[in-house]
């Protein structure tokens, strides 16, 4: 499979770096109670949601940005950011009403937005800047009682569900960025899978930052009711800009009895240029709860983009016999910095978690794994296995591993393994001798190294991820 | 086909090849013998274009092209193949994927379309039988966890797949038991053809019982100091290298 991909990939620049010329409505920069009210009003939100936002805002205003990560974060002026941007035309019911420029954007991104093109069986929700543009396949899903729509729409159409589950996994005061998101989030995706339903297709959201000087704050909520199953994918890109842009999202997952949620993401926000100018600051709170018995959540992430990544998709294993997985490939090149990992919180009995993290650092980048395995007092027979591998492609990059453990029950078995390797010149020369040029050789070797994780991704995503690994590392060796 | 003139090469600032001359024509099998450290593997590495070795003087011409101008992958695509003395492991990359990438890169260089998947798989099957390669080896990662003998067989299999014009086999026989040796040698013999030349680097005459060379050369202290036919290999086997040293004095 990957040889075709390697074929296709010839360009070394960030290929998603275009901007789209659609009319955009942007609120003035700055953050205040008035702005929060304005956002809520623009979205025609119920009173309880406005109250939630204001509570979050007031809390955030008292907080300080965290500084414990292995990241050098330049000062962020939160008053210079615009907190809401939306393509102007709204309330779209059919494709014909969508701004053709926007459709072109999604075409360029390779998103099968047009109904007739959707043979691949992927339902797509596309979020441009802050607003959800179109959700495909809605009707087919509705027949099974599956809800897959923009978060704003869910607020209007399914307020009880939203009210019941929103912030039940990530409270508004969880951390600085979660509080910020809770105050100003503009849109995102909402998924509800009813009892006993297996979602027949992959559900997918594409996030796209377009407007200048704006932050993107989406919020995703996935609820899988008893005995249900869903696989959800998320992709992200942004244009190339000299200044940094802020992205602070929240993702919450709830899995009830015997439910299974697979969440996969390929994060490819603009990483900045070779000198480290521009790029997205990506501060994201992702957390799932295995609420019911025998429930299961897996996070699979391929992180290639962003100037700074601060992200720890986590799991609370509350239900007995529940299990959780975290599979991650994080690549950093040039001046990128990533501090990413997971938290596995074992609370129920007979719970198990598996962590597999593959870091790849090149150029002058810094790449850290940070993980916590927590076993509560009542968590009889908890099992965890963590494997954290790092691969270095240059002498000037850094790879760091920060595994934390807190075990409060003697029956727990917690294991941790870590390795560090370098791509050797012998390996590259061996490939060269067989006719494979160095760039392709690096792609091949890196994809081999990351294979265990890439294999966990749904097919189309695996293909995209392999391409991205290759592109991200072009020019990084030799 | 291959012409090496007055080749000098350094590694880490130390001169290893010191004015080596060799001519190889299509259809010929050459054996290069010589004591440990004489520079046999260095010659193979220099031919392949390994950047760890610096050519300080001399010429290498392959099929009319100046080899020094070409990158290692270009030399490969021109039809040069090296069976490594110590093949490396590439974890997570299956042999199938590796070879298909290699083959398609070579084809791209030559202006050919990628090989269709079905043709590739048929070719794999055919060549596996040719070199008596166990089929599970090609599904595993490149050389990962292979025994010494399996690595060598995998090298010959890769050679069969890539169909080079000139192959250098660097100590492909060492570490093989007699059955494996016979299999590897059979594979090589099947690949010998009037358009193809083979250079076998070896310590032992026993390989040359199976792969019969047209020429035998002695590489000593960075130079080819003696050439002859297969009788030379027999004499080296029975008498060692001392008589050559004496001749040189
Ligand atoms: N990468 C290297 N770095 C330093 N010295 C090397 C390297 N490769 C080979 N040599 C030295 O070059 C000489 C010739 O080695 P080699 O070509 O491997 O000999 P042979 O294959 O004939 O046994 C030896 O002295 C060896 O130590
Ligand atoms: Mg040698």
XYZ file of C-alpha atoms and ligand atoms in Angstrom:
755
model
C 0.000 0.000 0.000
C 2.534 2.578 1.083
C 4.593 2.399 -2.081
C 1.760 4.029 -3.982
C 1.601 6.706 -1.411
C 5.294 7.322 -1.523
C 4.871 7.654 -5.284
C 2.264 10.311 -4.944
C 4.098 12.364 -2.431
C 6.563 14.637 -4.067
C 6.077 17.975 -2.453
C 7.853 18.923 0.692
C 5.795 21.951 1.629
C 2.623 22.006 3.695
C 0.079 21.373 1.012
C -2.985 22.465 2.925
C -1.677 25.997 3.287
C -4.157 27.734 1.007
C -6.796 30.186 2.170
C -10.321 30.396 0.917
C -11.986 33.570 -0.187
C -15.389 33.231 1.400
C -17.251 36.048 3.040
C -16.678 35.746 6.751
C -18.326 37.287 9.726
C -15.838 37.896 12.517
C -16.471 39.392 15.922
C -13.914 41.979 17.051
C -10.839 40.663 18.899
C -10.890 40.397 22.649
C -12.574 38.388 25.348
C -15.109 39.691 27.825
C -18.517 38.791 29.204
C -19.989 40.808 26.361
C -18.211 38.723 23.760
C -19.383 35.538 25.458
C -22.934 36.869 25.413
C -22.557 37.887 21.777
C -21.434 34.419 20.737
C -24.271 32.818 22.647
C -26.745 35.238 21.121
C -25.460 34.692 17.571
C -26.055 31.039 18.104
C -29.468 31.647 19.536
C -28.665 29.583 22.597
C -30.886 28.743 25.539
C -30.333 30.511 28.827
C -28.708 27.542 30.582
C -25.966 27.406 27.995
C -25.232 31.109 28.310
C -24.999 30.628 32.073
C -22.592 27.762 31.559
C -20.419 29.889 29.299
C -20.383 32.797 31.716
C -19.499 30.560 34.627
C -16.612 29.161 32.590
C -15.508 32.625 31.507
C -15.470 33.969 35.064
C -13.472 30.989 36.197
C -11.029 31.277 33.300
C -10.457 34.960 33.967
C -9.005 33.984 37.353
C -6.772 31.225 35.991
C -3.190 31.173 34.753
C -1.899 29.275 31.787
C -0.294 25.997 32.907
C 3.475 25.766 32.557
C 4.319 22.219 33.586
C 4.634 20.834 30.052
C 8.025 20.483 28.349
C 7.154 23.351 26.029
C 8.406 26.829 25.410
C 5.220 28.756 24.863
C 5.522 32.374 23.800
C 3.231 34.817 25.574
C -0.274 34.570 24.163
C -2.324 37.769 24.139
C -5.839 36.484 24.626
C -7.279 39.932 23.963
C -5.858 40.080 20.446
C -7.682 37.005 19.264
C -11.084 36.991 17.653
C -13.264 34.349 19.239
C -15.835 33.842 16.556
C -15.629 33.634 12.784
C -18.232 32.196 10.485
C -18.738 31.920 6.760
C -21.598 34.358 6.142
C -24.282 32.330 4.466
C -25.949 30.065 6.945
C -28.712 27.548 7.477
C -27.937 25.323 4.592
C -30.182 22.465 3.716
C -28.761 21.257 0.455
C -25.402 21.347 -1.214
C -26.620 23.920 -3.727
C -26.768 26.499 -0.993
C -23.190 26.036 0.121
C -20.767 28.733 -1.017
C -18.976 27.235 -4.038
C -15.643 28.576 -2.726
C -16.174 26.546 0.386
C -16.935 23.442 -1.572
C -13.724 24.012 -3.479
C -11.855 24.178 -0.189
C -13.211 20.862 0.919
C -12.455 19.415 -2.496
C -8.844 20.518 -2.102
C -8.758 18.849 1.263
C -9.978 15.702 -0.372
C -13.176 15.566 1.621
C -15.962 13.751 -0.134
C -18.551 16.360 0.712
C -20.721 16.017 -2.336
C -23.296 13.389 -1.822
C -22.692 11.635 -5.112
C -19.034 11.279 -4.335
C -19.706 9.565 -1.090
C -19.286 6.009 -2.066
C -16.749 5.436 0.595
C -19.379 5.239 3.289
C -18.015 8.040 5.389
C -20.372 10.541 6.877
C -18.697 13.912 7.100
C -19.282 16.950 9.237
C -17.110 19.815 8.030
C -16.287 22.678 10.350
C -14.808 25.758 8.725
C -13.438 28.248 11.221
C -16.045 27.938 13.872
C -19.168 26.891 12.092
C -20.300 23.520 10.960
C -20.953 23.714 7.264
C -22.616 20.551 6.284
C -23.246 17.124 7.561
C -23.626 14.404 5.002
C -25.518 11.164 5.283
C -27.745 12.577 7.965
C -30.849 10.901 6.663
C -29.357 7.434 6.440
C -28.100 7.746 9.977
C -31.386 9.103 11.272
C -33.188 5.978 10.150
C -31.249 4.084 12.802
C -31.771 6.796 15.357
C -28.168 7.904 15.151
C -27.619 11.591 15.667
C -24.615 13.095 13.909
C -24.792 16.836 13.554
C -23.053 20.054 14.430
C -22.881 20.905 18.083
C -24.986 24.060 17.556
C -27.669 22.075 15.878
C -27.646 19.583 18.727
C -28.151 22.441 21.176
C -31.278 23.467 19.272
C -32.644 20.042 18.391
C -31.538 17.796 21.254
C -31.028 20.163 24.204
C -31.776 17.469 26.790
C -29.055 15.165 25.548
C -26.561 17.997 25.322
C -27.460 19.235 28.780
C -27.175 15.760 30.242
C -23.732 14.925 28.856
C -21.917 18.161 28.041
C -19.130 18.846 30.560
C -19.867 15.556 32.293
C -16.391 14.294 31.356
C -14.470 17.554 31.074
C -15.918 20.044 33.590
C -15.751 23.727 32.680
C -13.073 24.313 35.315
C -10.944 21.299 34.396
C -8.006 23.327 33.160
C -7.177 26.702 31.669
C -7.868 25.743 28.062
C -10.967 23.748 28.904
C -12.357 26.781 30.736
C -11.530 28.990 27.762
C -13.227 26.587 25.386
C -16.268 26.275 27.624
C -16.664 30.060 27.531
C -16.280 30.636 23.816
C -16.726 27.337 21.942
C -18.436 27.975 18.692
C -19.206 24.670 17.088
C -18.079 21.107 16.664
C -19.729 17.760 16.274
C -22.304 15.877 18.251
C -22.799 12.143 18.043
C -25.380 10.006 19.779
C -25.666 6.288 19.135
C -28.843 4.796 20.617
C -29.011 1.566 22.601
C -28.107 -1.537 20.666
C -27.120 0.257 17.449
C -23.910 -0.402 15.586
C -23.146 2.662 13.524
C -22.799 1.249 9.992
C -20.258 3.785 8.726
C -17.325 5.796 9.940
C -18.382 9.205 11.196
C -15.934 11.880 10.285
C -15.371 15.557 11.002
C -12.945 17.859 9.259
C -11.861 20.978 11.048
C -10.481 23.825 9.049
C -9.184 27.145 10.325
C -9.400 29.740 7.553
C -10.011 33.280 8.774
C -7.052 35.360 9.849
C -6.477 36.250 13.512
C -9.086 33.913 14.853
C -8.935 31.116 17.308
C -10.788 27.912 16.803
C -12.614 26.436 19.751
C -14.635 23.447 18.815
C -16.366 21.084 21.090
C -17.185 17.504 20.305
C -19.422 15.236 22.302
C -19.840 11.555 21.540
C -22.300 9.457 23.493
C -22.570 5.721 22.874
C -25.542 4.269 24.714
C -25.763 0.659 25.972
C -24.569 -2.048 23.550
C -23.706 0.393 20.782
C -20.646 0.917 18.619
C -19.202 3.831 16.695
C -15.975 4.695 14.967
C -15.340 8.415 14.722
C -12.612 10.187 12.757
C -11.348 13.715 12.918
C -8.993 15.537 10.555
C -7.640 19.047 10.805
C -5.785 21.489 8.574
C -5.112 25.210 8.450
C -3.622 27.766 6.033
C -0.040 28.948 6.275
C 0.188 32.206 8.137
C 3.106 34.058 9.641
C 1.438 34.608 12.971
C 0.435 31.858 15.338
C -3.164 30.858 15.737
C -4.775 29.328 18.745
C -6.773 26.145 18.759
C -8.307 24.986 22.019
C -10.803 22.184 21.633
C -12.646 19.835 23.923
C -13.649 16.308 23.060
C -15.792 14.266 25.424
C -16.714 10.635 24.978
C -19.213 8.677 27.038
C -19.469 4.897 26.658
C -22.335 3.187 28.492
C -22.714 -0.560 29.259
C -21.041 -2.768 26.623
C -20.582 0.216 24.319
C -17.491 0.741 22.221
C -16.148 3.996 20.815
C -13.155 4.207 18.520
C -11.888 7.710 18.103
C -9.180 8.358 15.520
C -7.576 11.597 14.548
C -4.985 12.765 12.104
C -3.920 16.164 13.328
C -2.258 18.219 10.655
C -2.643 21.828 11.691
C -0.115 24.121 10.049
C 3.201 23.464 11.868
C 4.920 26.751 11.015
C 7.717 27.182 8.505
C 11.243 25.777 8.623
C 12.422 28.725 10.695
C 9.645 28.244 13.229
C 7.468 31.164 12.121
C 3.719 30.795 12.370
C 1.850 27.609 13.054
C -1.042 26.580 15.212
C -0.894 26.408 18.989
C -2.884 23.325 19.740
C -4.114 23.020 23.332
C -6.682 20.334 23.475
C -8.524 18.490 26.214
C -9.781 15.087 25.145
C -11.253 12.688 27.626
C -13.524 9.708 27.568
C -15.341 7.853 30.276
C -16.004 4.132 30.186
C -19.069 4.665 32.258
C -20.783 1.336 31.869
C -19.736 -2.267 32.422
C -17.615 -3.856 29.680
C -17.373 -0.566 27.837
C -14.443 0.266 25.691
C -12.823 3.427 24.352
C -9.813 3.698 22.106
C -7.945 6.833 21.120
C -5.754 6.615 18.060
C -3.887 9.730 17.055
C -1.389 10.676 14.421
C 0.039 14.053 15.275
C 2.057 15.665 12.522
C 1.013 19.298 12.620
C 0.917 22.345 14.936
C 3.777 24.497 16.142
C 2.928 23.481 19.693
C 0.882 20.470 20.710
C -0.442 20.064 24.241
C -2.753 17.117 24.252
C -3.488 14.127 26.486
C -6.459 12.058 25.315
C -7.444 10.254 28.481
C -9.802 7.670 29.816
C -11.673 7.172 33.040
C -12.282 3.459 33.477
C -15.270 3.614 35.769
C -17.342 0.637 34.662
C -16.269 -2.831 35.799
C -14.432 -4.822 33.117
C -14.011 -1.746 30.981
C -10.958 -1.244 28.829
C -9.207 1.645 27.139
C -6.479 2.080 24.594
C -4.246 4.912 23.534
C -2.288 4.548 20.318
C -0.231 7.495 19.263
C 2.282 8.549 16.662
C 3.634 12.042 17.194
C 6.051 13.487 14.674
C 7.907 16.732 15.153
C 10.254 18.413 12.711
C 11.986 21.805 12.389
C 10.948 23.888 15.418
C 7.817 21.982 16.367
C 7.154 21.100 19.989
C 4.865 18.359 21.183
C 4.000 17.346 24.718
C 1.455 14.607 24.398
C 0.376 11.394 26.030
C -2.517 10.058 28.012
C -4.021 9.465 31.403
C -5.599 6.163 32.284
C -7.686 6.437 35.436
C -8.657 2.974 36.686
C -11.623 3.098 39.055
C -13.790 0.044 38.312
C -12.906 -3.595 38.910
C -11.046 -5.705 36.319
C -10.256 -2.761 34.118
C -7.429 -2.768 31.631
C -5.609 -0.159 29.604
C -2.997 -0.283 26.905
C -0.741 2.599 25.907
C 1.388 2.522 22.787
C 3.200 5.730 21.995
C 5.616 6.243 19.121
C 7.444 9.549 19.022
C 9.496 10.634 16.037
C 11.655 13.738 16.308
C 13.618 15.471 13.586
C 15.258 18.835 13.006
C 15.367 21.035 16.095
C 12.092 19.759 17.468
C 11.184 18.597 20.953
C 8.901 15.622 21.433
C 7.682 14.482 24.839
C 5.500 11.646 26.000
C 3.701 12.371 29.262
C 1.475 9.723 30.729
C -0.264 8.924 33.960
C -1.542 5.537 35.028
C -3.721 5.872 38.102
C -5.209 2.920 39.940
C -7.831 3.761 42.553
C -8.320 1.962 45.888
C -11.357 0.037 44.702
C -9.914 -0.891 41.319
C -9.315 -4.606 41.897
C -7.234 -6.364 39.240
C -6.385 -3.324 37.177
C -4.025 -3.981 34.291
C -1.947 -1.545 32.345
C 0.745 -2.008 29.775
C 2.578 1.004 28.425
C 5.092 1.015 25.621
C 6.758 4.314 24.762
C 9.172 4.368 21.888
C 11.132 7.309 20.578
C 12.949 7.604 17.304
C 15.445 10.357 16.647
C 16.280 11.583 13.175
C 18.770 14.289 14.032
C 21.348 15.108 16.684
C 19.711 18.378 17.551
C 16.194 17.252 18.397
C 14.961 15.987 21.720
C 12.816 13.076 22.856
C 11.572 12.865 26.428
C 9.437 10.428 28.343
C 7.583 11.325 31.516
C 5.650 8.294 32.740
C 3.835 8.779 36.029
C 2.204 6.049 38.050
C -0.015 6.097 41.072
C -1.168 2.695 42.227
C -3.461 2.405 45.263
C -4.482 -1.215 44.983
C -2.086 -4.136 45.462
C -3.759 -6.380 42.927
C -2.819 -4.035 40.067
C -0.279 -5.001 37.432
C 1.260 -1.980 35.759
C 4.055 -2.411 33.254
C 6.065 0.160 31.387
C 8.606 -0.261 28.617
C 10.505 2.405 26.749
C 12.980 2.384 23.882
C 14.920 5.010 21.986
C 16.326 4.413 18.543
C 17.912 6.302 15.687
C 17.490 5.665 12.009
C 20.904 4.331 11.118
C 22.893 5.343 8.087
C 23.272 1.652 7.364
C 19.511 1.250 7.079
C 19.244 4.191 4.715
C 22.179 3.001 2.642
C 20.684 -0.474 2.421
C 17.501 1.072 0.976
C 19.553 3.301 -1.343
C 21.402 0.278 -2.666
C 18.108 -1.301 -3.638
C 17.165 1.820 -5.558
C 15.201 3.713 -2.918
C 16.207 7.390 -2.561
C 16.860 8.707 0.941
C 13.608 10.655 1.420
C 11.563 7.627 0.469
C 13.792 5.424 2.596
C 13.123 7.583 5.635
C 9.401 7.440 4.921
C 9.548 3.687 4.607
C 11.544 3.177 7.789
C 9.405 5.592 9.799
C 6.190 4.040 8.556
C 7.577 0.658 9.531
C 8.369 1.962 12.993
C 4.873 3.429 13.387
C 3.083 0.516 11.778
C 1.506 -0.922 14.907
C -0.291 2.350 15.484
C -1.122 3.076 11.846
C -2.708 -0.371 11.629
C -5.255 0.749 14.204
C -6.568 3.492 11.948
C -9.445 2.978 9.567
C -8.211 2.316 6.037
C -8.592 5.739 4.390
C -7.079 7.445 7.368
C -4.138 5.081 7.453
C -3.336 6.048 3.888
C -3.480 9.742 4.679
C -1.425 9.269 7.821
C 1.343 7.449 5.985
C 1.510 10.250 3.435
C 1.686 12.810 6.189
C 4.523 11.093 8.018
C 6.471 11.099 4.797
C 5.764 14.754 3.995
C 6.442 15.938 7.513
C 9.886 14.409 7.503
C 10.994 15.398 4.023
C 14.347 17.086 4.090
C 14.996 16.017 7.652
C 17.833 13.575 6.979
C 21.042 13.904 5.050
C 30.655 -3.781 -18.453
C 32.606 -2.680 -15.383
C 35.949 -1.011 -15.569
C 37.878 0.063 -12.490
C 41.071 2.024 -13.011
C 43.606 2.954 -10.363
C 40.989 3.159 -7.629
C 42.048 4.745 -4.346
C 39.595 5.041 -1.462
C 39.731 6.215 2.169
C 37.635 5.495 5.183
C 37.977 7.872 8.123
C 41.061 9.343 6.512
C 42.812 5.991 6.177
C 43.613 4.705 2.712
C 42.192 1.218 2.170
C 42.122 0.832 -1.616
C 45.465 1.732 -3.083
C 45.273 1.683 -6.860
C 42.945 -1.149 -7.746
C 42.304 -2.217 -11.345
C 39.630 -4.626 -12.537
C 37.690 -5.278 -15.693
C 34.525 -7.357 -15.801
C 32.616 -8.220 -18.984
C 29.030 -9.329 -19.398
C 28.522 -13.043 -18.852
C 31.596 -13.442 -16.670
C 31.852 -14.700 -13.121
C 34.743 -13.292 -11.101
C 35.873 -14.378 -7.681
C 37.774 -12.028 -5.391
C 39.681 -13.635 -2.545
C 42.059 -12.225 -0.007
C 42.906 -12.129 3.686
C 40.751 -10.379 6.282
C 41.054 -6.626 6.142
C 42.458 -6.611 2.596
C 39.701 -4.250 1.407
C 37.208 -6.612 -0.253
C 34.126 -5.206 1.465
C 35.509 -1.719 0.979
C 35.585 -2.328 -2.760
C 31.969 -3.501 -2.665
C 30.922 -0.441 -0.629
C 32.733 1.948 -2.951
C 31.088 0.381 -5.988
C 27.699 0.757 -4.332
C 28.423 4.408 -3.518
C 28.448 4.185 0.273
C 29.049 7.778 1.454
C 31.194 6.539 4.359
C 33.956 5.840 1.846
C 35.743 8.546 -0.072
C 37.214 7.909 -3.485
C 40.382 9.975 -3.736
C 41.613 8.861 -7.145
C 40.712 6.644 -10.074
C 37.747 5.816 -12.266
C 34.769 3.485 -12.205
C 32.856 3.042 -15.447
C 29.734 0.901 -15.558
C 27.946 0.241 -18.851
C 29.652 3.298 -20.291
C 28.557 5.588 -17.449
C 30.841 7.339 -14.978
C 29.732 5.653 -11.751
C 31.254 8.357 -9.578
C 28.628 10.787 -10.870
C 25.730 8.647 -9.697
C 24.020 8.404 -6.298
C 23.725 4.926 -4.735
C 20.061 4.565 -5.739
C 20.907 5.600 -9.300
C 23.648 2.989 -9.482
C 21.106 0.431 -8.318
C 18.656 1.513 -10.995
C 21.430 1.275 -13.593
C 21.665 -2.395 -12.682
C 24.167 -2.671 -9.840
C 23.349 -4.945 -6.916
C 25.237 -5.645 -3.719
C 24.541 -8.642 -1.543
C 25.725 -7.268 1.794
C 28.122 -9.110 4.071
C 26.010 -7.856 6.991
C 22.441 -7.112 5.827
C 20.624 -4.666 8.140
C 17.231 -5.159 9.733
C 14.378 -2.767 9.002
C 11.685 -3.361 11.641
C 8.064 -3.036 10.596
C 8.793 -2.932 6.855
C 7.689 -6.120 5.151
C 9.914 -7.624 2.477
C 7.000 -7.382 0.050
C 6.578 -3.677 0.658
C 10.315 -3.075 0.607
C 10.917 -4.859 -2.665
C 7.923 -3.343 -4.363
C 9.095 0.114 -3.344
C 12.610 -0.681 -4.557
C 11.419 -2.103 -7.845
C 9.096 0.811 -8.550
C 11.749 3.378 -7.668
C 14.126 1.694 -10.093
C 11.426 1.629 -12.745
C 10.680 5.287 -12.177
C 14.363 6.102 -12.729
C 14.262 4.170 -15.979
C 11.084 5.926 -17.096
C 8.878 2.857 -16.658
C 5.434 2.601 -15.110
C 5.094 0.997 -11.656
C 4.691 -2.759 -11.796
C 1.045 -3.867 -11.467
C 0.387 -5.585 -8.137
C -0.636 -8.884 -9.725
C 2.522 -9.049 -11.862
C 4.599 -8.273 -8.824
C 3.048 -11.052 -6.784
C 3.504 -13.531 -9.626
C 7.140 -12.508 -9.936
C 7.644 -12.970 -6.190
C 6.276 -16.468 -6.332
C 8.406 -17.401 -9.315
C 11.632 -16.038 -7.822
C 10.973 -17.554 -4.438
C 10.849 -20.942 -6.049
C 13.954 -20.170 -8.075
C 16.055 -19.469 -4.993
C 14.190 -21.915 -2.728
C 13.193 -19.170 -0.326
C 10.752 -20.168 2.398
C 7.577 -18.258 1.752
C 7.147 -16.991 5.308
C 10.388 -15.014 5.122
C 8.933 -12.548 2.625
C 6.006 -11.769 4.902
C 8.248 -10.832 7.776
C 9.976 -7.501 8.246
C 13.149 -7.028 6.209
C 15.805 -9.261 7.791
C 14.296 -8.801 11.251
C 15.128 -11.747 13.458
C 16.504 -13.692 10.477
C 19.282 -16.180 11.114
C 22.582 -15.569 9.341
C 21.682 -18.064 6.646
C 18.199 -16.621 6.166
C 19.659 -13.166 5.699
C 21.954 -14.411 2.961
C 19.149 -16.226 1.205
C 17.032 -13.117 1.434
C 19.821 -11.179 -0.287
C 19.896 -13.646 -3.167
C 16.123 -13.515 -3.393
C 16.263 -9.726 -3.647
C 18.845 -10.077 -6.375
C 16.551 -12.437 -8.243
C 13.697 -9.955 -7.952
C 15.654 -6.886 -9.022
C 17.451 -8.624 -11.911
C 20.639 -6.543 -11.886
C 23.230 -6.471 -14.686
C 26.085 -6.758 -12.208
C 25.879 -8.328 -8.764
C 28.567 -8.289 -6.103
C 28.107 -11.016 -3.491
C 30.100 -10.117 -0.405
C 30.830 -13.274 1.590
C 27.404 -14.640 0.838
C 28.744 -18.066 1.774
C 30.023 -17.314 5.264
C 27.911 -18.685 8.072
C 26.056 -21.088 5.810
C 25.893 -24.805 6.415
C 26.507 -27.042 3.435
C 22.821 -27.381 2.482
C 22.236 -23.635 2.643
C 25.422 -23.084 0.676
C 24.193 -25.376 -2.063
C 20.830 -23.606 -2.203
C 22.406 -20.164 -2.386
C 24.899 -21.278 -5.028
C 22.149 -22.886 -7.095
C 20.205 -19.658 -6.931
C 23.197 -17.681 -8.121
C 23.894 -20.118 -10.938
C 20.318 -19.870 -12.123
C 20.677 -16.116 -12.231
C 23.900 -16.233 -14.234
C 23.328 -15.263 -17.853
C 25.228 -13.893 -20.853
C 23.962 -10.369 -20.091
C 24.801 -10.498 -16.428
C 28.094 -10.443 -14.587
C 28.736 -11.638 -11.046
C 31.542 -10.859 -8.637
C 31.800 -13.297 -5.753
C 33.807 -12.190 -2.739
C 34.758 -15.187 -0.628
C 37.303 -16.667 1.732
C 36.637 -20.216 0.812
C 37.259 -22.333 -2.189
C 34.232 -24.502 -1.293
C 31.759 -21.955 -2.721
C 33.709 -22.041 -5.977
C 32.958 -25.770 -6.266
C 29.371 -24.700 -6.827
C 29.806 -21.337 -8.518
C 32.586 -21.875 -11.005
C 34.410 -18.609 -11.717
C 35.943 -17.573 -15.020
C 38.531 -15.505 -13.180
C 39.956 -15.496 -9.687
C 41.650 -12.395 -8.253
C 43.647 -11.954 -5.108
C 43.014 -8.680 -3.312
C 45.847 -7.843 -0.979
C 46.501 -4.586 0.845
C 44.134 -2.580 -1.317
C 45.241 -3.875 -4.694
C 44.582 -6.813 -6.966
C 47.954 -8.486 -6.933
C 47.282 -11.664 -8.819
C 44.692 -12.958 -11.254
C 44.161 -16.395 -12.686
C 41.570 -19.099 -13.280
C 39.914 -21.381 -10.737
C 43.160 -23.237 -10.111
C 44.378 -20.129 -8.314
C 41.583 -20.564 -5.785
C 42.612 -24.166 -5.211
C 46.197 -23.150 -4.592
C 45.112 -20.422 -2.142
C 43.035 -22.997 -0.322
C 45.891 -25.400 0.136
C 48.793 -22.985 0.576
C 47.230 -19.811 2.066
C 48.418 -16.333 1.159
C 52.050 -16.512 2.289
C 53.435 -17.430 -1.117
C 51.724 -14.356 -2.565
C 53.267 -12.158 0.091
C 56.643 -13.624 -0.795
C 56.099 -13.016 -4.490
C 55.342 -9.406 -3.718
C 58.527 -8.835 -1.747
N 33.608 1.964 8.330
C 34.901 1.751 8.597
N 35.549 2.560 9.440
C 36.858 2.370 9.729
N 37.599 1.404 9.178
C 37.015 0.568 8.324
C 35.640 0.686 7.990
N 35.344 -0.274 7.091
C 36.471 -0.972 6.907
N 37.475 -0.466 7.623
C 38.846 -0.936 7.665
O 39.266 -1.096 6.326
C 40.060 -2.252 6.189
C 39.470 -3.154 5.111
O 38.228 -3.665 5.570
P 37.294 -4.551 4.656
O 37.159 -3.889 3.338
O 36.053 -4.770 5.421
O 38.116 -5.872 4.531
P 37.714 -7.307 4.007
O 36.300 -7.242 3.541
O 38.664 -7.568 2.912
O 37.910 -8.228 5.156
C 40.111 -2.927 7.557
O 41.304 -2.564 8.185
C 38.938 -2.313 8.285
O 39.171 -2.245 9.653
Mg 34.541 -8.164 4.183
